[in-house]
Amino acid sequence: MRFLSGSAGLLGALLAGAVGGKVGLEEVYLGAGLGFLLLALVAWGFLGQMEKRTR
């Protein structure tokens, strides 16, 4: 698990640098923010399903 998360962080940093050089820093931040928002919504949906199962 540590290897996968470390690799994902390295890959993300390299990808952000490559994309940031082409489209600009603001778009990279916007994409990262939208990605985190999507991840939070998915996690919220899974937590809601788990709460329904425990009732």
PDB file of N, CA and C in Angstrom:
ATOM      1  N   MET A   1       0.822  -1.180   0.000  1.00  0.00           N
ATOM      2  CA  MET A   1       0.000   0.000   0.000  1.00  0.00           C
ATOM      3  C   MET A   1       0.873   1.253   0.000  1.00  0.00           C
ATOM      4  N   ARG A   2       1.936   1.203   0.790  1.00  0.00           N
ATOM      5  CA  ARG A   2       2.836   2.359   0.815  1.00  0.00           C
ATOM      6  C   ARG A   2       3.497   2.579  -0.538  1.00  0.00           C
ATOM      7  N   PHE A   3       3.879   1.484  -1.177  1.00  0.00           N
ATOM      8  CA  PHE A   3       4.512   1.596  -2.484  1.00  0.00           C
ATOM      9  C   PHE A   3       3.555   2.219  -3.499  1.00  0.00           C
ATOM     10  N   LEU A   4       2.294   1.778  -3.497  1.00  0.00           N
ATOM     11  CA  LEU A   4       1.321   2.307  -4.454  1.00  0.00           C
ATOM     12  C   LEU A   4       1.032   3.774  -4.201  1.00  0.00           C
ATOM     13  N   SER A   5       0.868   4.169  -2.919  1.00  0.00           N
ATOM     14  CA  SER A   5       0.588   5.572  -2.652  1.00  0.00           C
ATOM     15  C   SER A   5       1.788   6.447  -2.949  1.00  0.00           C
ATOM     16  N   GLY A   6       2.979   5.947  -2.658  1.00  0.00           N
ATOM     17  CA  GLY A   6       4.171   6.720  -2.989  1.00  0.00           C
ATOM     18  C   GLY A   6       4.341   6.872  -4.489  1.00  0.00           C
ATOM     19  N   SER A   7       4.067   5.822  -5.226  1.00  0.00           N
ATOM     20  CA  SER A   7       4.168   5.881  -6.684  1.00  0.00           C
ATOM     21  C   SER A   7       3.117   6.818  -7.271  1.00  0.00           C
ATOM     22  N   ALA A   8       1.922   6.798  -6.706  1.00  0.00           N
ATOM     23  CA  ALA A   8       0.864   7.680  -7.203  1.00  0.00           C
ATOM     24  C   ALA A   8       1.229   9.143  -6.967  1.00  0.00           C
ATOM     25  N   GLY A   9       1.833   9.438  -5.817  1.00  0.00           N
ATOM     26  CA  GLY A   9       2.253  10.811  -5.545  1.00  0.00           C
ATOM     27  C   GLY A   9       3.331  11.277  -6.499  1.00  0.00           C
ATOM     28  N   LEU A  10       4.290  10.419  -6.782  1.00  0.00           N
ATOM     29  CA  LEU A  10       5.362  10.757  -7.717  1.00  0.00           C
ATOM     30  C   LEU A  10       4.818  10.941  -9.122  1.00  0.00           C
ATOM     31  N   LEU A  11       3.960  10.032  -9.538  1.00  0.00           N
ATOM     32  CA  LEU A  11       3.363  10.135 -10.869  1.00  0.00           C
ATOM     33  C   LEU A  11       2.512  11.403 -10.981  1.00  0.00           C
ATOM     34  N   GLY A  12       1.770  11.716  -9.942  1.00  0.00           N
ATOM     35  CA  GLY A  12       0.947  12.927  -9.950  1.00  0.00           C
ATOM     36  C   GLY A  12       1.780  14.189 -10.052  1.00  0.00           C
ATOM     37  N   ALA A  13       2.901  14.231  -9.334  1.00  0.00           N
ATOM     38  CA  ALA A  13       3.773  15.397  -9.393  1.00  0.00           C
ATOM     39  C   ALA A  13       4.389  15.553 -10.787  1.00  0.00           C
ATOM     40  N   LEU A  14       4.821  14.451 -11.378  1.00  0.00           N
ATOM     41  CA  LEU A  14       5.385  14.516 -12.722  1.00  0.00           C
ATOM     42  C   LEU A  14       4.337  14.931 -13.753  1.00  0.00           C
ATOM     43  N   LEU A  15       3.147  14.378 -13.622  1.00  0.00           N
ATOM     44  CA  LEU A  15       2.068  14.709 -14.547  1.00  0.00           C
ATOM     45  C   LEU A  15       1.642  16.172 -14.403  1.00  0.00           C
ATOM     46  N   ALA A  16       1.559  16.656 -13.164  1.00  0.00           N
ATOM     47  CA  ALA A  16       1.180  18.051 -12.934  1.00  0.00           C
ATOM     48  C   ALA A  16       2.224  18.997 -13.522  1.00  0.00           C
ATOM     49  N   GLY A  17       3.491  18.628 -13.418  1.00  0.00           N
ATOM     50  CA  GLY A  17       4.531  19.464 -14.004  1.00  0.00           C
ATOM     51  C   GLY A  17       4.434  19.509 -15.518  1.00  0.00           C
ATOM     52  N   ALA A  18       4.189  18.367 -16.127  1.00  0.00           N
ATOM     53  CA  ALA A  18       4.081  18.320 -17.585  1.00  0.00           C
ATOM     54  C   ALA A  18       2.840  19.065 -18.071  1.00  0.00           C
ATOM     55  N   VAL A  19       1.723  18.834 -17.404  1.00  0.00           N
ATOM     56  CA  VAL A  19       0.480  19.501 -17.811  1.00  0.00           C
ATOM     57  C   VAL A  19       0.553  20.995 -17.497  1.00  0.00           C
ATOM     58  N   GLY A  20       1.144  21.339 -16.361  1.00  0.00           N
ATOM     59  CA  GLY A  20       1.256  22.744 -15.974  1.00  0.00           C
ATOM     60  C   GLY A  20       2.094  23.557 -16.944  1.00  0.00           C
ATOM     61  N   GLY A  21       3.084  22.919 -17.545  1.00  0.00           N
ATOM     62  CA  GLY A  21       3.890  23.617 -18.524  1.00  0.00           C
ATOM     63  C   GLY A  21       3.136  23.920 -19.805  1.00  0.00           C
ATOM     64  N   LYS A  22       2.117  23.143 -20.085  1.00  0.00           N
ATOM     65  CA  LYS A  22       1.364  23.332 -21.332  1.00  0.00           C
ATOM     66  C   LYS A  22       0.113  24.192 -21.153  1.00  0.00           C
ATOM     67  N   VAL A  23      -0.618  24.009 -20.048  1.00  0.00           N
ATOM     68  CA  VAL A  23      -1.905  24.706 -19.925  1.00  0.00           C
ATOM     69  C   VAL A  23      -1.879  25.844 -18.919  1.00  0.00           C
ATOM     70  N   GLY A  24      -0.973  25.840 -17.988  1.00  0.00           N
ATOM     71  CA  GLY A  24      -0.907  26.901 -16.997  1.00  0.00           C
ATOM     72  C   GLY A  24      -1.215  26.385 -15.607  1.00  0.00           C
ATOM     73  N   LEU A  25      -0.723  27.096 -14.630  1.00  0.00           N
ATOM     74  CA  LEU A  25      -0.830  26.661 -13.248  1.00  0.00           C
ATOM     75  C   LEU A  25      -2.266  26.715 -12.721  1.00  0.00           C
ATOM     76  N   GLU A  26      -3.037  27.694 -13.154  1.00  0.00           N
ATOM     77  CA  GLU A  26      -4.414  27.820 -12.670  1.00  0.00           C
ATOM     78  C   GLU A  26      -5.254  26.616 -13.053  1.00  0.00           C
ATOM     79  N   GLU A  27      -5.074  26.130 -14.268  1.00  0.00           N
ATOM     80  CA  GLU A  27      -5.846  24.974 -14.715  1.00  0.00           C
ATOM     81  C   GLU A  27      -5.451  23.703 -13.970  1.00  0.00           C
ATOM     82  N   VAL A  28      -4.171  23.590 -13.614  1.00  0.00           N
ATOM     83  CA  VAL A  28      -3.730  22.437 -12.833  1.00  0.00           C
ATOM     84  C   VAL A  28      -4.385  22.461 -11.458  1.00  0.00           C
ATOM     85  N   TYR A  29      -4.400  23.641 -10.809  1.00  0.00           N
ATOM     86  CA  TYR A  29      -5.058  23.764  -9.505  1.00  0.00           C
ATOM     87  C   TYR A  29      -6.553  23.492  -9.610  1.00  0.00           C
ATOM     88  N   LEU A  30      -7.178  23.964 -10.665  1.00  0.00           N
ATOM     89  CA  LEU A  30      -8.605  23.722 -10.864  1.00  0.00           C
ATOM     90  C   LEU A  30      -8.873  22.227 -11.040  1.00  0.00           C
ATOM     91  N   GLY A  31      -8.053  21.562 -11.833  1.00  0.00           N
ATOM     92  CA  GLY A  31      -8.215  20.119 -12.030  1.00  0.00           C
ATOM     93  C   GLY A  31      -8.002  19.339 -10.743  1.00  0.00           C
ATOM     94  N   ALA A  32      -6.995  19.726  -9.965  1.00  0.00           N
ATOM     95  CA  ALA A  32      -6.747  19.044  -8.692  1.00  0.00           C
ATOM     96  C   ALA A  32      -7.903  19.272  -7.724  1.00  0.00           C
ATOM     97  N   GLY A  33      -8.413  20.485  -7.682  1.00  0.00           N
ATOM     98  CA  GLY A  33      -9.539  20.781  -6.800  1.00  0.00           C
ATOM     99  C   GLY A  33     -10.788  20.014  -7.190  1.00  0.00           C
ATOM    100  N   LEU A  34     -11.061  19.930  -8.475  1.00  0.00           N
ATOM    101  CA  LEU A  34     -12.222  19.171  -8.935  1.00  0.00           C
ATOM    102  C   LEU A  34     -12.048  17.680  -8.661  1.00  0.00           C
ATOM    103  N   GLY A  35     -10.819  17.190  -8.785  1.00  0.00           N
ATOM    104  CA  GLY A  35     -10.548  15.791  -8.468  1.00  0.00           C
ATOM    105  C   GLY A  35     -10.791  15.485  -7.001  1.00  0.00           C
ATOM    106  N   PHE A  36     -10.331  16.376  -6.116  1.00  0.00           N
ATOM    107  CA  PHE A  36     -10.564  16.182  -4.684  1.00  0.00           C
ATOM    108  C   PHE A  36     -12.047  16.269  -4.346  1.00  0.00           C
ATOM    109  N   LEU A  37     -12.762  17.176  -5.006  1.00  0.00           N
ATOM    110  CA  LEU A  37     -14.203  17.295  -4.779  1.00  0.00           C
ATOM    111  C   LEU A  37     -14.914  16.016  -5.204  1.00  0.00           C
ATOM    112  N   LEU A  38     -14.546  15.484  -6.346  1.00  0.00           N
ATOM    113  CA  LEU A  38     -15.144  14.238  -6.817  1.00  0.00           C
ATOM    114  C   LEU A  38     -14.837  13.096  -5.853  1.00  0.00           C
ATOM    115  N   LEU A  39     -13.604  13.025  -5.386  1.00  0.00           N
ATOM    116  CA  LEU A  39     -13.220  11.992  -4.429  1.00  0.00           C
ATOM    117  C   LEU A  39     -14.016  12.126  -3.129  1.00  0.00           C
ATOM    118  N   ALA A  40     -14.213  13.347  -2.666  1.00  0.00           N
ATOM    119  CA  ALA A  40     -14.986  13.562  -1.440  1.00  0.00           C
ATOM    120  C   ALA A  40     -16.439  13.144  -1.622  1.00  0.00           C
ATOM    121  N   LEU A  41     -17.017  13.426  -2.772  1.00  0.00           N
ATOM    122  CA  LEU A  41     -18.404  13.037  -3.020  1.00  0.00           C
ATOM    123  C   LEU A  41     -18.551  11.515  -3.092  1.00  0.00           C
ATOM    124  N   VAL A  42     -17.589  10.853  -3.700  1.00  0.00           N
ATOM    125  CA  VAL A  42     -17.630   9.389  -3.767  1.00  0.00           C
ATOM    126  C   VAL A  42     -17.493   8.799  -2.365  1.00  0.00           C
ATOM    127  N   ALA A  43     -16.563   9.327  -1.574  1.00  0.00           N
ATOM    128  CA  ALA A  43     -16.390   8.838  -0.204  1.00  0.00           C
ATOM    129  C   ALA A  43     -17.645   9.090   0.621  1.00  0.00           C
ATOM    130  N   TRP A  44     -18.279  10.235   0.447  1.00  0.00           N
ATOM    131  CA  TRP A  44     -19.500  10.561   1.175  1.00  0.00           C
ATOM    132  C   TRP A  44     -20.608   9.573   0.807  1.00  0.00           C
ATOM    133  N   GLY A  45     -20.694   9.216  -0.472  1.00  0.00           N
ATOM    134  CA  GLY A  45     -21.699   8.238  -0.912  1.00  0.00           C
ATOM    135  C   GLY A  45     -21.453   6.866  -0.291  1.00  0.00           C
ATOM    136  N   PHE A  46     -20.184   6.436  -0.228  1.00  0.00           N
ATOM    137  CA  PHE A  46     -19.877   5.142   0.380  1.00  0.00           C
ATOM    138  C   PHE A  46     -20.169   5.159   1.877  1.00  0.00           C
ATOM    139  N   LEU A  47     -19.869   6.268   2.540  1.00  0.00           N
ATOM    140  CA  LEU A  47     -20.152   6.353   3.972  1.00  0.00           C
ATOM    141  C   LEU A  47     -21.649   6.338   4.242  1.00  0.00           C
ATOM    142  N   GLY A  48     -22.422   6.955   3.360  1.00  0.00           N
ATOM    143  CA  GLY A  48     -23.873   6.914   3.509  1.00  0.00           C
ATOM    144  C   GLY A  48     -24.421   5.512   3.341  1.00  0.00           C
ATOM    145  N   GLN A  49     -23.855   4.750   2.422  1.00  0.00           N
ATOM    146  CA  GLN A  49     -24.297   3.368   2.237  1.00  0.00           C
ATOM    147  C   GLN A  49     -23.925   2.508   3.440  1.00  0.00           C
ATOM    148  N   MET A  50     -22.762   2.754   3.997  1.00  0.00           N
ATOM    149  CA  MET A  50     -22.333   1.968   5.170  1.00  0.00           C
ATOM    150  C   MET A  50     -23.219   2.297   6.369  1.00  0.00           C
ATOM    151  N   GLU A  51     -23.625   3.560   6.492  1.00  0.00           N
ATOM    152  CA  GLU A  51     -24.485   3.950   7.609  1.00  0.00           C
ATOM    153  C   GLU A  51     -25.842   3.271   7.507  1.00  0.00           C
ATOM    154  N   LYS A  52     -26.373   3.129   6.290  1.00  0.00           N
ATOM    155  CA  LYS A  52     -27.658   2.472   6.098  1.00  0.00           C
ATOM    156  C   LYS A  52     -27.577   0.999   6.449  1.00  0.00           C
ATOM    157  N   ARG A  53     -26.432   0.379   6.187  1.00  0.00           N
ATOM    158  CA  ARG A  53     -26.277  -1.039   6.475  1.00  0.00           C
ATOM    159  C   ARG A  53     -26.172  -1.324   7.963  1.00  0.00           C
ATOM    160  N   THR A  54     -25.675  -0.371   8.736  1.00  0.00           N
ATOM    161  CA  THR A  54     -25.499  -0.616  10.181  1.00  0.00           C
ATOM    162  C   THR A  54     -26.771  -0.374  10.963  1.00  0.00           C
ATOM    163  N   ARG A  55     -27.763   0.215  10.346  1.00  0.00           N
ATOM    164  CA  ARG A  55     -29.017   0.493  11.069  1.00  0.00           C
ATOM    165  C   ARG A  55     -29.867  -0.736  11.182  1.00  0.00           C
TER     166      ARG A  55
END
